[in-house]
Structure formats: C-alpha cells, structure tokens
XYZ file of C-alpha atoms in Angstrom:
342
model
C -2.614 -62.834 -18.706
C -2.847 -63.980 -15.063
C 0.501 -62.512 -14.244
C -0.880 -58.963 -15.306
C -3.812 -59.505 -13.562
C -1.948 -60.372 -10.230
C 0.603 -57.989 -11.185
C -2.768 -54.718 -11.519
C -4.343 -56.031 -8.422
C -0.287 -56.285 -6.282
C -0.235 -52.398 -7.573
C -4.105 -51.722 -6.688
C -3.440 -53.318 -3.183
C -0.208 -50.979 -2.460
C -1.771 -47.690 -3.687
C -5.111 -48.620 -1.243
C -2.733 -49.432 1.717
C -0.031 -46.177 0.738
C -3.321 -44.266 0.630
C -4.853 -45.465 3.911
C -1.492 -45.261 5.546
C -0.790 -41.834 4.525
C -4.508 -40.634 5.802
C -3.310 -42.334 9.239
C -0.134 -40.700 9.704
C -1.291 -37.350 8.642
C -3.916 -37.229 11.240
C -1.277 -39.071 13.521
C 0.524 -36.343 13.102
C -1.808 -33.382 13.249
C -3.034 -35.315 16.670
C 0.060 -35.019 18.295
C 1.012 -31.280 17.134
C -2.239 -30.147 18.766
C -1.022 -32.240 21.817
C 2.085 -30.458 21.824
C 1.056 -27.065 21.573
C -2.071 -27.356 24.385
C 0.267 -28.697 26.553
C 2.841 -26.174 26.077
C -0.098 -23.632 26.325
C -0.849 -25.524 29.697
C 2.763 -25.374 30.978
C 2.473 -21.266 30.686
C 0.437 -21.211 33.560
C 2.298 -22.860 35.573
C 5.696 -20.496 34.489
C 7.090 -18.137 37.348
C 8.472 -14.821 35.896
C 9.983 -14.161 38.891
C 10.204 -10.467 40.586
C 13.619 -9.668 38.974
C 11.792 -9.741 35.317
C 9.625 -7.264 36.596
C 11.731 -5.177 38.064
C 13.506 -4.886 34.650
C 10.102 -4.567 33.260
C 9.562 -1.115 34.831
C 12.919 -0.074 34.744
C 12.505 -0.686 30.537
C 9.461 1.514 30.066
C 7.126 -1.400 31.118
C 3.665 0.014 32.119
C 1.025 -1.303 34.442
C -2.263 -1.586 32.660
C -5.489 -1.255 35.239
C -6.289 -4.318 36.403
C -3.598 -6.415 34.799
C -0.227 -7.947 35.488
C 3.175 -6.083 34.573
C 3.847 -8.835 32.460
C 2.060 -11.453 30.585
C 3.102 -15.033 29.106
C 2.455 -15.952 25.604
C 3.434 -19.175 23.096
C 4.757 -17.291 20.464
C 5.764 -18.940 17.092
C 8.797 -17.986 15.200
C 8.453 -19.501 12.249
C 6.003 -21.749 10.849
C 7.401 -24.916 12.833
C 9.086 -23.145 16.157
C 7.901 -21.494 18.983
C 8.960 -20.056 22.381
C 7.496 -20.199 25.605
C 8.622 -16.640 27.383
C 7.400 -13.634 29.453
C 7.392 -9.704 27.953
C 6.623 -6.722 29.465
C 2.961 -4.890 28.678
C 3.670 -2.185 27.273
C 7.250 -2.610 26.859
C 7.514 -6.507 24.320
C 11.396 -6.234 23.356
C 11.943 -6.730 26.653
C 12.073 -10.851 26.963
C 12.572 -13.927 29.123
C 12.445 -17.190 27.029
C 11.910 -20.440 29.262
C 11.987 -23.105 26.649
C 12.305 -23.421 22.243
C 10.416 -26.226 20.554
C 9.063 -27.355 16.921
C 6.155 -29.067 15.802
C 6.030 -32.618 14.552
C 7.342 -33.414 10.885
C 5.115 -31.853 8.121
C 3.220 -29.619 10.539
C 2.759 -26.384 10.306
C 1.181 -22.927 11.967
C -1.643 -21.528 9.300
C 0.154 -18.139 8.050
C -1.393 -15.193 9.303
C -1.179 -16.475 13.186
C 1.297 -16.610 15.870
C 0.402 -17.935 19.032
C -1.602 -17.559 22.008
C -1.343 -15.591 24.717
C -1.959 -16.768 28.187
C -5.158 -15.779 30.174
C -6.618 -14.188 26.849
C -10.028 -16.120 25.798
C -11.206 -16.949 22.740
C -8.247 -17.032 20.755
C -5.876 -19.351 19.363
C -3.669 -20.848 16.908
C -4.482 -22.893 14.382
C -1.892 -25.756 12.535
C -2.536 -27.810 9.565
C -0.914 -30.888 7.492
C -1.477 -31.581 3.659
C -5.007 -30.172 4.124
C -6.083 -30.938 7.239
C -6.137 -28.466 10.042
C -6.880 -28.334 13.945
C -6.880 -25.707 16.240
C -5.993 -24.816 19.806
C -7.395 -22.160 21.518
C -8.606 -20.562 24.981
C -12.117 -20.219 25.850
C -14.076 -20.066 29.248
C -10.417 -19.705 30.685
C -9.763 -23.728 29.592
C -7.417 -24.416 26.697
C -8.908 -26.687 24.567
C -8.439 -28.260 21.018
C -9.928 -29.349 17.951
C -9.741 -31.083 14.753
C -12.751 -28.764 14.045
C -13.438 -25.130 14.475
C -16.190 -24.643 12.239
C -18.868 -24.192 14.850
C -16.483 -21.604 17.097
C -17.244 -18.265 15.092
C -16.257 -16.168 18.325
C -12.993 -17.556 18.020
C -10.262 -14.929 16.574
C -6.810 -16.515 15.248
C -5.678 -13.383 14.765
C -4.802 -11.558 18.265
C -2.102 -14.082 19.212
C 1.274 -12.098 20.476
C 3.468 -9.368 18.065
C 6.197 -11.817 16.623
C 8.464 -11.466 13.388
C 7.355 -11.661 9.678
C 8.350 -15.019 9.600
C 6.898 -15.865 12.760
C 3.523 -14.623 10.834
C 4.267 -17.019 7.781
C 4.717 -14.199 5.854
C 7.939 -12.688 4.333
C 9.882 -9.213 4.343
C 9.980 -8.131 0.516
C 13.004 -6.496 -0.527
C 11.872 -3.131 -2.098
C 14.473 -3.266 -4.469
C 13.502 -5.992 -6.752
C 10.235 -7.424 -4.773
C 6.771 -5.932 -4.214
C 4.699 -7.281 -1.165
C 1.174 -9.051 -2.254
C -1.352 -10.366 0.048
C -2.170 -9.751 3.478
C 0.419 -7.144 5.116
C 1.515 -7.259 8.672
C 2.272 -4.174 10.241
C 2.639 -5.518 13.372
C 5.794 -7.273 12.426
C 8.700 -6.571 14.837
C 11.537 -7.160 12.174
C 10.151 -5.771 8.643
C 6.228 -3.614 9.735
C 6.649 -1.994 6.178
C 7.693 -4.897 3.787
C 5.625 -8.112 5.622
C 3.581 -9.416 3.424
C 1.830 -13.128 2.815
C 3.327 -12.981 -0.880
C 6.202 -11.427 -2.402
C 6.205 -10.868 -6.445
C 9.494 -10.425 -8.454
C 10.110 -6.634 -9.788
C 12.322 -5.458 -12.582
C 15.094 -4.020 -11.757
C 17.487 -1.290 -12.832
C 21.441 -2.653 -13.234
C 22.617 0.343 -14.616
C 21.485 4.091 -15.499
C 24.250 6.339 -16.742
C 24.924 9.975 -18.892
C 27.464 11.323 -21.662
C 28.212 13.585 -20.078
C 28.823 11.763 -17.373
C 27.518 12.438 -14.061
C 29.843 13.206 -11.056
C 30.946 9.939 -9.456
C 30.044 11.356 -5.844
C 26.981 13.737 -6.243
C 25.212 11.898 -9.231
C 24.775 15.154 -11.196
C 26.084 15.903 -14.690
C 26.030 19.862 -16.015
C 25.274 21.269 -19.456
C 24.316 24.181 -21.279
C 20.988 25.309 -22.901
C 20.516 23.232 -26.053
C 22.987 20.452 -25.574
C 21.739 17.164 -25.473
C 22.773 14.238 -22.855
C 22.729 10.768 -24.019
C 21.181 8.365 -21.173
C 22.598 4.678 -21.182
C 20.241 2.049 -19.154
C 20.338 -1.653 -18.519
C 17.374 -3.274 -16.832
C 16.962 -6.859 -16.000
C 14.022 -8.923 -17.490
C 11.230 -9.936 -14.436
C 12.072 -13.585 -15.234
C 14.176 -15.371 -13.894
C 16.061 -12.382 -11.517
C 19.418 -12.833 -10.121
C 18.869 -10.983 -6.696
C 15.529 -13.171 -5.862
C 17.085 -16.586 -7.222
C 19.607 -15.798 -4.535
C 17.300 -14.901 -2.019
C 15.318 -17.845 -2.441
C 18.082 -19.837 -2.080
C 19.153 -18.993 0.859
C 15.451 -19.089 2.841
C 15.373 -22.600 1.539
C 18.939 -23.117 3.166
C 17.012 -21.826 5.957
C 13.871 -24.048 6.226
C 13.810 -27.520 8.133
C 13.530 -30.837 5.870
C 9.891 -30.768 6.352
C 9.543 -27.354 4.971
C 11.380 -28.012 1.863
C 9.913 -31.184 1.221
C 6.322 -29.192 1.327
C 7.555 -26.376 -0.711
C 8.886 -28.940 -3.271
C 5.075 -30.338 -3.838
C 4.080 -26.841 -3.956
C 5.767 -26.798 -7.060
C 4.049 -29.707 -8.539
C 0.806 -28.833 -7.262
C 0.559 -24.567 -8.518
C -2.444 -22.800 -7.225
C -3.681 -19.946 -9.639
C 0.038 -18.273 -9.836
C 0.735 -16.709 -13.047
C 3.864 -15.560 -14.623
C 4.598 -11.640 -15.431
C 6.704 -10.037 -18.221
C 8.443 -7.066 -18.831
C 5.958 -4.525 -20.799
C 7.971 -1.398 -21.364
C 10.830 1.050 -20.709
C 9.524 4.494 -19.543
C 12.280 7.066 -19.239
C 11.433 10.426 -17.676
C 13.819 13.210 -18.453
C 12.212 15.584 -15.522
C 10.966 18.436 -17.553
C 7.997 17.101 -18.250
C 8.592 14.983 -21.349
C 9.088 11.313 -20.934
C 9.965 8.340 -23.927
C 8.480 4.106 -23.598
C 10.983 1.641 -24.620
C 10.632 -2.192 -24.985
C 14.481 -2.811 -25.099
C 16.257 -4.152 -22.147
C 19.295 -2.321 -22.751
C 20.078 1.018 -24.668
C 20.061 4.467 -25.014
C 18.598 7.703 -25.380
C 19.469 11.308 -26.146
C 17.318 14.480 -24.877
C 17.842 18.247 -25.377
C 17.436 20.506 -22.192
C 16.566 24.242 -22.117
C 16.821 26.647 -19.264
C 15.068 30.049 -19.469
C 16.182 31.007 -15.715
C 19.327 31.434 -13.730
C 19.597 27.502 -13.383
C 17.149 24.553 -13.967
C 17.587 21.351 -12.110
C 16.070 18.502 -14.064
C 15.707 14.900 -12.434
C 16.017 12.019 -15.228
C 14.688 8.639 -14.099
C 13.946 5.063 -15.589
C 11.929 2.601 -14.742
C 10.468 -0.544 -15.825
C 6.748 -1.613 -16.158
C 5.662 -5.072 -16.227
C 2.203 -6.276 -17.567
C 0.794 -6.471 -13.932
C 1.574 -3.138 -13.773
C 4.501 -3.693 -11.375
C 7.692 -1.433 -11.587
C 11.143 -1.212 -10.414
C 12.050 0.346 -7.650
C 13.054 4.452 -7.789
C 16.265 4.628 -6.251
C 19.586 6.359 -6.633
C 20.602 3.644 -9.533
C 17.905 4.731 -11.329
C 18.574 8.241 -11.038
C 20.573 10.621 -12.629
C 20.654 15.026 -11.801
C 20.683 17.019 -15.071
C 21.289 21.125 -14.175
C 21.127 22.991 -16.810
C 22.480 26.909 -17.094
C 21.075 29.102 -19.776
C-alpha cells in the first residue's frame, strides 16, 4: 500500500510540474514571437528602398497617391509561420523587393484571417497565438507596440494588414472540382481571390458520365432521332473518404513545418463542432425539362427525346447532392450534348 501511495503522489508530482512547465514555455514562447515580429516591424523603418525600386515602380504602373510615398514597406506573412520584410509599389503590389525571410518560434502561429502590418499605418496589427493564448503587435500613435492583451484596444483593426496569398491569410484555395469554400472568403487573395476561403468542405464528385449512343469523343455530343431513347451511364464517388482531397491533403501536410503538423495532429484529437456529410441523392437532368433522383453510386438510365422543330439541342447533366445540400461540380465530365432531329 505505501508503494501505491508513493507511486499516485511520483505521478501527481510529474503531471503538476509537466503542467506548470508547459504553461511556462507556452508563454515563453508567445513572449519571444511578439519580440520577433515588433522588432522586425521596427527594422522596416529603418529599410532603404533605394531610388532604383522606384524608378521601376513608375515604370510598372506604380502611382503616386497625394501626399504619400511611391512605395510603402510592409511585414507581410506568407503562411501562418513565415513572413517577409519587402517594399511594393502603391498602386502597382506585384511589383517587389524582399530584404529578409523569417519564421516564428516553434508552435506559433499568425491568427487566420491576418497578414501583417504595414509600416507607417496606425492602429493596426497582427495578432499570433499558441495553444490558446494569443498576443498582438500593432501600430498606434506612430509607436509599435505589443501585447499579451488586446481586449481594451477596440480601435485596433487586424484586418488591413498588406494583400498577401490565401495561405498567407490562413486560409486555403478550394478546388472547385471536388471542394466547396466555407467560412470567411478572401477576395483579396493574390493567388486564388475566387476559391480563398477559411474552410474547405469535401464535394461529390462525378468519375464518369457517358451515352449509348455514344457521344463524339471530341465534341461531347451524341445524335438521335425523334423517339429513340439514349441510355446514360454515371459513376459518382461517395463524399467520404475522396481520392482527389486525400491527395491534396497529403501533400499540404508535406508542405507544413514540424510545428504545424504536430498542431494539426491534436486538432484531430481535440474536434471542434465538425460534422460529417453523406451522399443524399443522384439527380439526373436530361435538359428538356424532365429530370430523375437516384441514390445509387453507379448506374444507368434511359430517356426518350422528341423534337417538333428543325433540330433540338438537349443538355443532359448529373450531379450529386449531399445532405448539407452540397453538390458536385458542373463541368464537362458531367456533361453530355443530346441533338435531336425530328
């Protein structure tokens, strides 16, 4: 019995000292990030940009805004760890001279939704956080400051930090072929405007939509008469579990620093709220107006046509409805062209 009891209070004492030692490092951590990134802020100021930049500045379409420089400096992240230090061109941003690359301390990152600060612009900022906890540095009364606290600064707008890339933003670009954005969108996104988004959800999607008769290999159109009926083969793949975004996955993880992972890993453990989708239905349109609901993954169809005129073009699509409502993407593999002569 005393063994256990030394043995329970051995195991009490590491979990209190793991515990303490893991609130130390964590705002260790989140100490030094918020060093970091107000001195890098700092060292803008003191950047030269040099008259050749700004020669190429108006020789790029750079304008000269009333009362401001032709070219500003900015800490703009990349990602949710990097950042560059650079100069770009009012008017004119894909024009840029990077002076330095960096990354934030292990486990921190840039809250999503942000991406940097821009010099000389007050009240604004960039905020970073670690397993919870969360600091800020920002410009105000033309001094860069920082805090472990920002509850008290309502004036303060993380949001008008420089235009960077969807990743850059936290966010992702969704591939419209098997992902639907969700969230927050960022159209200010230099890479992916239309497809940035804070969350992307898996979509069905179409492997395979065919005819007997089959359609012409080049133009995707397949002729019959009045009264004949074409037979429609499809093959659509279940929202679980999808190839394409397995892949995809993969290789952003590939992507991500150690850190990153390790976060996204207890992520996994730790699920906020997300739910799961499944496939609902099959809804086949046949283009003249008549449409069928299947629940099969794969199968197929037949449909008569008529034609009262010289020629009627018909446009036969599938797609496939999940429970949230989502659906698969309308594109040429889930097309087919029926014309029909009388």
């Amino acid at each position: 019995m005393r063994i256990l009891r030394l043995f329970f209070s051995f195991t009490v004492a590491i979990l209190a000292i793991g515990s303490v030692s893991l609130l130390i490092g964590r705002e260790l951590l989140l100490y030094l990030g918020i060093n970091q990134v107000r001195g890098a802020a700092r060292e803008l100021r003191s950047l030269e940009v040099g008259s050749e930049f700004a020669q190429t500045c108006l020789e790029y379409g750079g304008s000269l805004p009333e009362n401001e420089a032709l070219t500003k400096l900015q800490l703009r992240f990349t990602s949710d760890k990097e950042y560059v230090l650079e100069a770009v061109c009012h008017g004119g941003e894909a024009v840029r001279k990077v002076f330095r690359q960096d990354s934030l301390p292990p486990l921190v990152l840039k809250v999503a939704g942000q991406s940097g600060i821009v010099s000389g612009q007050e009240n604004h900022g960039v905020m970073l956080s670690i397993l919870g906890r969360t600091g800020a540095v920002f410009e105000e009364d033309e001094f860069i400051r920082s805090s472990l606290s920002v509850k008290n600064k309502a004036e303060l707008d993380f949001s008008q930090g420089p235009t960077t890339t969807c990743s850059g933003y936290g966010y992702a670009c969704c591939n419209e072929n098997y992902q639907v954005g969700q969230g927050d969108q960022q159209q200010a996104a230099l890479d992916c405007p239309r497809s940035c988004y804070s969350q992307c959800a898996d979509r069905p999607v179409v492997l395979g939509f065919n005819s007997d008769p089959r359609a012409d290999l080049e133009t995707n159109v397949v002729t019959v008469d009045a009264g004949d009926e074409v037979e429609f083969f499809y093959t659509v793949s279940d929202i679980r579990g999808d190839a394409f975004a397995q892949f995809d996955e993969l290789d952003n993880q590939v992507s991500l620093s150690w850190d990153q992972r390790l976060l996204n890993s207890l992520a996994q453990w730790f699920p906020q709220g997300k739910t799961t989708d499944s496939l609902e239905k099959i809804v086949i349109n046949f283009g003249d107006g008549s449409a069928l609901d299947l629940s099969d993954l794969q199968g197929s169809v037949t449909h008569a046509y008529t034609c009262t005129r010289q020629l009627c073009v018909y446009n036969a699509t599938v797609q496939a409805v999940t429970v949230e409502g989502l659906t698969s993407a309308l594109n040429e593999t889930s097309k087919v062209q029926v014309q029909v002569r009388p």
